[in-house]
C-alpha positions as MATLAB code, in Angstrom:
seq = 'MADSVFTKPLNFIDGERVLPTNTDDSQDFKVYEPATGKVLCECKSCSKEDVDRAVQSALEAFKVWSEVPALERGRILQKTARKLEDRLEELAILETRNNGKPIWEAREDIRNIVECLDYFGGLAPGIVGEHVPCSGGSFGYTRREPLGVCGGIGAWNYPLPNIGWKAAPALACGNTMVYKPSPFTPITAPILGEIFIECGLPKGAFNVVQGQGQTGEFLSSHPDVAKVSFTGSVPTGKKIMQSCSGRVANLTLELGGKSPLIIFNDADMDNAVKGAMMANFLTQGQVCCNGTRVFVQRDIHDKFLDAFTSKTKTIKIGDPLKEDTMMGAVVNEIQLKRVMGYIDGAKKEGATVHCGGDKHTPSDPACAGGFYVSPTVLSVDDHMKVAREEVFGPVVCIMPFDTEEEVVERANKTEYGLASGVFTSDIKRAHRMAGKLQAGFCWINNYNVNPFGLPFGGYKQSGFGRENALDTINHYTQVKSVYIEMGDIDCPY';
ca = [
      -0.011   -0.031   -0.008;
       1.391    3.417   -0.988;
       2.302    5.468    2.071;
       0.918    8.629    0.320;
      -2.258    8.127    2.482;
      -0.158    9.150    5.408;
       0.896   12.498    3.773;
      -2.638   13.766    3.004;
      -4.417   16.265    5.351;
      -6.391   14.371    7.963;
      -9.078   16.978    8.561;
     -12.256   16.645    6.397;
     -14.483   19.696    6.329;
     -17.214   20.554    3.905;
     -16.546   17.610    1.668;
     -12.823   17.937    1.300;
      -9.517   17.312    3.111;
      -8.130   20.529    4.498;
      -5.121   21.717    6.451;
      -5.766   23.254    9.881;
      -5.295   26.960   10.434;
      -3.688   26.286   13.891;
      -0.263   28.007   14.402;
       0.295   26.637   17.885;
       3.046   24.031   17.451;
       2.578   22.752   21.008;
      -0.611   21.057   19.845;
       1.193   19.099   17.111;
       1.286   15.329   17.560;
       2.867   12.303   16.027;
       0.967    9.288   14.836;
       2.787    5.958   15.442;
       2.639    2.425   13.996;
       2.409    0.395   17.135;
       3.903   -2.742   15.605;
       7.233   -1.071   14.766;
       7.262    2.029   16.895;
       7.885    4.194   13.786;
       6.157    7.407   13.063;
       3.512    7.140   10.357;
       2.811   10.809   10.159;
       2.694   14.085   11.946;
      -0.518   15.975   12.566;
      -1.479   19.486   13.678;
      -4.441   19.975   15.914;
      -7.502   22.022   14.796;
      -7.871   25.487   16.022;
     -11.129   26.810   17.519;
     -11.746   28.404   14.134;
     -11.246   25.154   12.404;
     -13.793   23.507   14.675;
     -16.157   26.359   14.134;
     -15.835   26.117   10.353;
     -16.677   22.328   10.586;
     -19.682   23.105   12.888;
     -20.931   25.739   10.563;
     -20.581   23.443    7.602;
     -22.613   20.826    9.455;
     -25.210   23.477   10.315;
     -25.658   24.364    6.692;
     -25.671   20.639    5.584;
     -28.360   20.042    8.270;
     -30.776   22.206    6.306;
     -30.547   19.876    3.375;
     -29.962   16.510    5.052;
     -32.799   16.789    7.534;
     -35.140   17.266    4.596;
     -34.008   14.199    2.717;
     -36.628   11.470    2.853;
     -35.737    8.775    5.481;
     -35.777    6.028    2.854;
     -33.121    7.903    0.859;
     -31.055    8.569    3.928;
     -31.087    4.802    4.552;
     -30.092    4.064    1.037;
     -27.062    6.349    1.230;
     -25.923    4.701    4.507;
     -26.274    1.164    2.994;
     -24.472    2.299   -0.192;
     -21.675    3.492    1.991;
     -21.643   -0.089    3.612;
     -21.253   -1.586    0.208;
     -18.246    0.692   -0.624;
     -16.565   -0.181    2.685;
     -17.016   -3.890    1.844;
     -15.298   -3.188   -1.497;
     -12.384   -1.620    0.299;
     -12.363   -3.965    3.296;
      -8.792   -5.192    2.893;
      -7.310   -1.716    2.242;
      -9.005   -0.275    5.345;
      -8.224   -3.261    7.539;
      -4.502   -2.890    6.706;
      -4.629    0.837    7.662;
      -6.469    0.127   10.893;
      -3.793   -2.556   11.838;
      -0.915   -0.148   10.973;
      -2.480    2.583   13.028;
      -3.929    0.618   15.883;
      -1.657   -2.389   16.272;
      -4.406   -5.137   16.463;
      -4.036   -8.316   14.237;
      -5.228   -8.097   10.809;
      -8.000  -10.674   11.345;
      -9.445   -8.445   14.019;
      -9.236   -5.374   11.932;
     -11.167   -7.127    9.168;
     -13.906   -7.827   11.711;
     -13.863   -4.198   12.612;
     -14.613   -3.213    9.053;
     -17.360   -5.807    8.990;
     -18.708   -4.259   12.172;
     -19.113   -0.778   10.778;
     -20.566   -2.317    7.551;
     -23.276   -4.085    9.706;
     -23.800   -0.854   11.607;
     -24.503    1.207    8.552;
     -26.823   -1.511    7.203;
     -28.717   -1.681   10.405;
     -29.380    1.984   10.801;
     -29.843    2.450    7.114;
     -32.621   -0.102    7.236;
     -34.035    1.517   10.322;
     -34.154    5.004    9.036;
     -37.668    4.810    7.357;
     -39.082    3.445   10.603;
     -38.074    6.373   12.641;
     -41.617    7.709   13.078;
     -43.918    9.040   15.780;
     -47.153    7.747   17.158;
     -50.897    8.413   16.746;
     -52.852    8.973   19.873;
     -56.695    8.975   19.891;
     -58.304   11.537   22.082;
     -61.934   12.212   23.125;
     -64.527   13.581   20.729;
     -62.702   12.426   17.689;
     -59.772   14.705   18.412;
     -56.268   13.184   18.156;
     -52.617   13.774   18.808;
     -49.496   12.557   17.273;
     -45.813   12.720   17.965;
     -42.969   13.650   15.655;
     -39.438   12.313   15.994;
     -37.293   15.270   14.891;
     -33.440   15.393   14.565;
     -31.375   17.405   17.058;
     -29.150   19.269   14.604;
     -25.344   19.047   14.676;
     -24.006   16.194   16.707;
     -20.451   16.026   18.007;
     -18.747   12.646   18.091;
     -15.477   12.021   20.038;
     -14.157    8.608   19.540;
     -11.628    6.159   21.174;
      -8.611    4.555   19.565;
      -9.317    0.944   20.184;
     -11.949    0.619   17.497;
     -11.398    3.526   15.177;
     -13.851    2.892   12.342;
     -16.562    0.988   14.350;
     -16.580    3.898   16.870;
     -17.535    6.232   14.087;
     -20.183    3.909   12.949;
     -21.796    3.551   16.340;
     -22.192    7.376   16.505;
     -22.479    8.641   12.915;
     -24.830    5.931   11.563;
     -27.695    6.522   14.007;
     -27.090   10.316   13.914;
     -27.272   10.412   10.131;
     -30.191    7.959   10.012;
     -32.217   10.373   12.215;
     -31.471   13.379    9.956;
     -28.616   14.957   11.958;
     -25.324   15.926   10.788;
     -22.008   15.094   12.542;
     -18.598   16.691   13.307;
     -16.375   13.821   14.480;
     -13.003   13.980   16.310;
     -11.049   10.751   16.265;
      -8.463    9.876   18.867;
      -5.116   11.564   18.088;
      -3.564    8.052   18.277;
      -5.751    6.657   15.487;
      -6.637    9.397   12.986;
      -6.012    7.841    9.652;
      -9.254    6.188    8.512;
     -11.851    8.756    9.588;
     -11.257   11.179    6.608;
     -11.284    8.188    4.145;
     -14.843    7.401    5.537;
     -15.769   10.956    4.961;
     -14.685   10.816    1.330;
     -16.645    7.515    0.947;
     -19.768    9.270    2.363;
     -19.584   11.967   -0.122;
     -19.003    9.439   -3.023;
     -22.277    7.706   -1.927;
     -24.457   10.777   -1.880;
     -24.067   12.307    1.581;
     -24.221   16.162    1.222;
     -20.985   18.008    1.752;
     -20.686   19.072    5.416;
     -23.002   16.362    6.812;
     -20.012   14.450    8.127;
     -16.911   16.392    9.042;
     -13.595   15.261   10.667;
     -11.615   17.467   12.954;
      -8.273   16.139   14.210;
      -6.607   17.082   17.549;
      -5.926   16.354   21.177;
      -7.899   17.317   24.223;
      -8.226   20.938   23.366;
      -9.874   20.225   20.044;
     -12.336   17.996   21.849;
     -13.095   20.827   24.263;
     -13.758   23.202   21.303;
     -16.230   20.686   19.938;
     -18.011   19.678   23.123;
     -18.441   23.225   24.263;
     -19.465   24.689   20.903;
     -22.872   26.512   21.187;
     -24.132   25.135   17.920;
     -23.469   21.513   18.881;
     -26.799   19.996   19.999;
     -25.492   16.684   21.202;
     -22.146   15.105   22.079;
     -21.337   11.233   22.073;
     -18.034   10.432   23.773;
     -16.244    7.121   24.170;
     -13.212    7.117   26.345;
     -12.009    7.540   29.971;
     -13.995    8.566   32.944;
     -11.909   11.745   33.702;
     -12.346   13.048   30.166;
     -16.009   12.084   30.254;
     -16.552   14.274   33.330;
     -14.898   17.198   31.603;
     -17.226   16.793   28.616;
     -20.160   16.724   30.936;
     -19.118   20.061   32.243;
     -18.618   21.503   28.862;
     -22.088   20.416   27.819;
     -23.899   21.408   31.048;
     -23.782   25.167   30.409;
     -26.169   24.864   27.405;
     -27.894   21.724   28.588;
     -26.704   19.778   25.499;
     -27.807   16.150   24.909;
     -25.039   13.750   25.962;
     -24.055   10.137   25.654;
     -21.058    8.791   27.512;
     -19.527    5.355   27.166;
     -16.683    5.212   29.583;
     -14.457    2.691   31.251;
     -15.051   -0.593   32.969;
     -13.699   -3.169   35.355;
     -16.078   -5.882   34.387;
     -16.609   -9.231   36.326;
     -16.641  -12.573   34.616;
     -18.029  -15.217   37.004;
     -17.455  -18.874   36.368;
     -19.512  -21.485   38.429;
     -18.493  -25.007   39.168;
     -21.221  -26.388   36.738;
     -19.947  -24.448   33.778;
     -18.588  -26.142   30.667;
     -14.793  -25.873   31.291;
     -13.725  -25.620   27.691;
     -16.208  -22.799   26.916;
     -15.318  -21.041   30.166;
     -11.704  -20.926   29.152;
     -12.592  -19.798   25.577;
     -14.942  -17.169   27.029;
     -12.242  -15.782   29.391;
      -9.863  -15.635   26.457;
     -12.458  -13.627   24.424;
     -13.120  -11.465   27.497;
      -9.510  -10.345   27.848;
      -7.233  -10.604   24.839;
      -9.071   -9.131   21.906;
      -7.293   -5.927   20.735;
      -4.488   -6.715   23.159;
      -6.890   -6.296   26.037;
      -7.729   -2.661   25.112;
     -11.465   -3.086   25.361;
     -13.630   -1.144   27.801;
     -15.989   -3.931   28.508;
     -13.416   -6.721   29.053;
     -14.049   -9.156   31.820;
     -10.737   -8.491   33.575;
     -11.870   -9.704   37.057;
     -12.397  -13.384   36.632;
     -14.102  -15.010   39.648;
     -13.977  -18.839   39.687;
     -15.811  -21.021   42.094;
     -13.221  -22.448   44.505;
     -13.667  -26.132   43.762;
     -12.768  -25.684   40.138;
     -10.414  -22.703   40.601;
      -7.144  -24.591   40.180;
      -8.371  -26.611   37.269;
      -9.565  -23.493   35.417;
      -6.377  -21.545   36.241;
      -4.256  -24.286   34.867;
      -6.268  -24.623   31.614;
      -6.594  -20.874   31.179;
      -2.879  -20.244   31.786;
      -1.827  -23.095   29.398;
      -4.188  -21.573   26.668;
      -2.762  -18.104   27.246;
       0.790  -19.293   26.701;
      -0.210  -20.488   23.178;
      -0.982  -16.901   22.085;
       1.380  -15.896   19.253;
       2.483  -12.381   19.543;
       4.102  -10.384   16.676;
       3.726   -8.478   13.472;
      -0.099   -7.889   13.383;
      -0.100   -7.826    9.563;
       0.825  -11.613    9.514;
      -2.068  -13.906    9.267;
      -1.024  -16.286   12.086;
      -0.416  -13.483   14.578;
      -2.886  -13.727   17.432;
      -1.959  -10.606   19.389;
      -0.420   -7.459   18.220;
       0.977   -4.354   19.881;
      -0.643   -1.944   22.366;
      -1.319    1.387   20.780;
       1.734    3.467   21.922;
       4.483    3.776   24.366;
       2.449    5.665   26.766;
       0.021    2.674   26.951;
       2.837    0.199   27.129;
       4.223    2.034   30.227;
       0.850    2.237   31.779;
       0.169   -1.466   31.508;
       3.655   -2.476   32.777;
       3.105   -0.081   35.676;
       0.044   -1.960   36.763;
       1.853   -5.333   36.371;
       4.837   -4.194   38.436;
       2.590   -2.697   40.990;
       0.669   -6.040   41.244;
       3.903   -7.929   41.861;
       4.848   -5.426   44.689;
       1.380   -5.978   46.226;
       1.994   -9.722   46.287;
       0.107  -10.940   43.168;
       1.201  -14.289   41.748;
       2.249  -14.165   38.021;
       1.224  -17.423   36.268;
       2.386  -16.258   32.833;
       3.536  -13.133   31.170;
       4.254  -10.154   33.346;
       6.759   -8.518   31.068;
       7.314   -6.748   27.808;
       7.530   -8.907   24.711;
      10.200   -8.685   22.072;
       9.078  -10.251   18.829;
      11.496  -12.370   16.873;
      10.991  -10.306   13.764;
      13.690   -7.545   13.728;
      11.182   -5.094   12.017;
       8.965   -5.267   15.157;
      11.877   -4.644   17.650;
      10.801   -1.196   18.387;
       7.095   -2.068   18.770;
       4.946   -1.775   21.824;
       4.318   -5.362   22.935;
       3.126   -6.808   26.210;
       3.039  -10.424   27.108;
      -0.490  -11.667   27.875;
      -0.399  -11.826   31.762;
      -2.400  -13.938   34.106;
      -2.439  -12.963   37.769;
      -3.877  -14.372   41.050;
      -4.849  -11.263   43.102;
      -6.815  -10.122   46.007;
      -9.845   -7.787   45.548;
      -8.206   -4.909   47.254;
      -5.124   -4.799   44.893;
      -4.968   -1.776   42.558;
      -4.747   -4.039   39.479;
      -8.023   -5.648   40.518;
      -9.755   -2.304   41.183;
      -8.645   -0.003   38.267;
      -8.956   -0.329   34.459;
      -5.644   -1.459   33.040;
      -6.642   -1.419   29.378;
      -4.158   -4.130   28.413;
      -3.840   -7.972   28.300;
      -3.821   -8.402   32.074;
      -6.227  -10.940   33.741;
      -6.995  -11.045   37.452;
      -8.139  -14.542   38.742;
      -9.933  -14.764   42.107;
     -11.665  -17.662   43.825;
     -15.185  -17.427   45.358;
     -17.415  -19.762   47.312;
     -21.111  -18.727   47.132;
     -23.339  -16.907   44.678;
     -24.250  -14.303   47.310;
     -20.616  -13.596   47.946;
     -19.458  -13.186   44.360;
     -22.463  -10.885   43.532;
     -21.371   -8.530   46.288;
     -17.718   -8.621   45.142;
     -18.620   -8.263   41.499;
     -20.724   -5.193   42.157;
     -18.202   -3.498   44.552;
     -16.770   -1.186   41.880;
     -17.379    2.251   40.638;
     -17.840    0.791   37.119;
     -20.852   -0.935   35.604;
     -20.325   -1.554   31.872;
     -20.487   -5.221   31.451;
     -20.524   -8.638   33.084;
     -20.351  -12.307   32.230;
     -21.597  -15.474   33.703;
     -20.724  -19.128   32.898;
     -23.149  -21.751   34.277;
     -25.284  -24.629   33.109;
     -28.092  -23.634   35.542;
     -30.543  -21.573   33.533;
     -32.308  -20.322   36.689;
     -29.036  -19.111   38.151;
     -28.104  -17.459   34.919;
     -31.221  -15.350   34.830;
     -30.883  -14.635   38.582;
     -27.327  -13.380   38.143;
     -28.162  -11.306   35.178;
     -30.731   -9.632   37.374;
     -28.323   -9.007   40.270;
     -25.257   -7.795   38.473;
     -24.967   -3.976   38.210;
     -23.898   -3.662   34.641;
     -25.416   -2.368   31.322;
     -24.567   -5.736   29.526;
     -24.526   -9.321   30.794;
     -23.235  -12.184   28.765;
     -24.340  -15.651   29.670;
     -21.940  -18.572   28.484;
     -20.113  -16.220   26.108;
     -18.382  -12.791   26.115;
     -17.728   -9.762   23.889;
     -20.457  -10.636   21.434;
     -22.333   -7.460   20.509;
     -25.365   -7.942   18.125;
     -26.608   -4.587   16.819;
     -30.060   -5.394   18.073;
     -28.901   -5.067   21.687;
     -28.147   -1.680   23.185;
     -24.723   -1.104   24.714;
     -23.842    1.203   27.603;
     -23.072    1.341   31.212;
     -24.283    1.851   34.745;
     -22.577    4.005   37.487;
     -19.372    5.734   36.300;
     -19.331    3.605   33.068;
     -21.530    6.283   31.648;
     -25.127    6.833   30.481;
     -27.065    6.628   27.263;
     -26.925    3.702   24.851;
     -25.312    2.872   21.518;
     -26.702    0.502   18.967;
     -30.245   -0.880   18.815;
     -33.533    0.976   18.711;
     -32.664    2.711   22.020;
     -30.067    4.792   20.293;
     -32.748    6.607   18.284;
     -34.014    8.126   21.523;
     -30.583    9.812   21.921;
     -30.503   11.334   18.424;
     -34.035   12.590   18.157;
     -36.358   14.810   20.081;
     -40.042   14.208   20.439;
     -42.640   16.813   19.591;
     -46.281   16.320   20.620;
     -49.033   17.832   18.361;
     -52.708   17.896   19.425;
     -55.623   18.317   16.821;
     -58.890   19.555   18.050;
     -61.787   18.190   15.884;
     -64.638   19.738   17.846;
     -65.641   22.998   19.574;
     -63.486   24.125   22.451;
     -65.006   23.369   25.906;
     -63.997   26.710   27.585;
     -64.938   27.567   31.203;
     -64.703   31.270   30.542;
];
């Protein structure tokens, strides 16, 4: 693939790539290839004026896009899905080079945004209000109307899917969007913008502004942005809440997690091991809903720990562009140091390391400068920092438990509430646990499977609002009630 893609401007405003006007060099940032540690490109953050230009472009486009019939809006989204399918391999390679995940995972990410665009494209014509009969032949009805310009601020672990989860429902409802990718993974967002235009989306209906935290502040605090959807850390989410509160803007937050995965003694052992692998090692463990606190009933604890550790040791780490690589590199050196800091801290607190626990150096010399962590399995106590805080890396905490009541209490003893998982062959217990766990998603006998028909979002400090499914429409529309009087007014005056 020609590296010219890394030399093009990464901002996409009013239907074209543009250079930012920002002259503040302190906001410049480098974009790395995690697998090699080499710089892919350098980028300059958007200025306040650049963000304003993008928002004004989206405001003008809203006048057009909001009047496009819903059926046609859906067709444009689904046409975009077909174009993404045509370019799947090209985009997957770019995502892998920019993100570090294995190529097979990146392909699944492209299929994910394709499915997302298809889902909301098909849903668009059904975004309608209700008819409400009233007395005397009068009636009322509701209208679902778009909000206006929506701001999307995405995370780096799923660059293109993250755009889909925000832009697809926003556009389906008739809104326009200004999207800010993570500065770690800015490469593919403007490509999607070009594809949108090619498929018939009006210029300005989807804009991309690049930058670090300051650019996100410009976007989330902009007076003409009606809604913000953010995926990322709790501290940043709190700042965005403050930015939106002054103008009472609509807000969706999908934040961090420290999710419990509970394995009972009647679980299918092979599936439980597979489930724990799926719950912890996708995208090098950099997944907000990962089940990193694995509670195993005591009488099968040792057997599970041995099987899980043996399976973890078979993970092949290396060049993520190679087909047989099972785990690639974490996103950058900052994340590498963060993950290793948690591992080293766990060792000092007395955690037992069953495998991993160190940096990994691939055998391929081309990857010698990459950011690799060995998948790590720890036996820990609940009070340890590694068992309480989100690591966002391939680090698994294993803990025994005795009773259902005990594990529910321990699982819920966290400020987070994004996801949870239960492995058991007892269907009554499965439903009982699903009702007791304080989390927005609960997997039974599987993990990290996210059909678009199910809403995704958290409890507690994991955020609020939902992405995917019908529930998302509530977050991208506002309801207007209309009453029609069919008789004479009954007036007491």
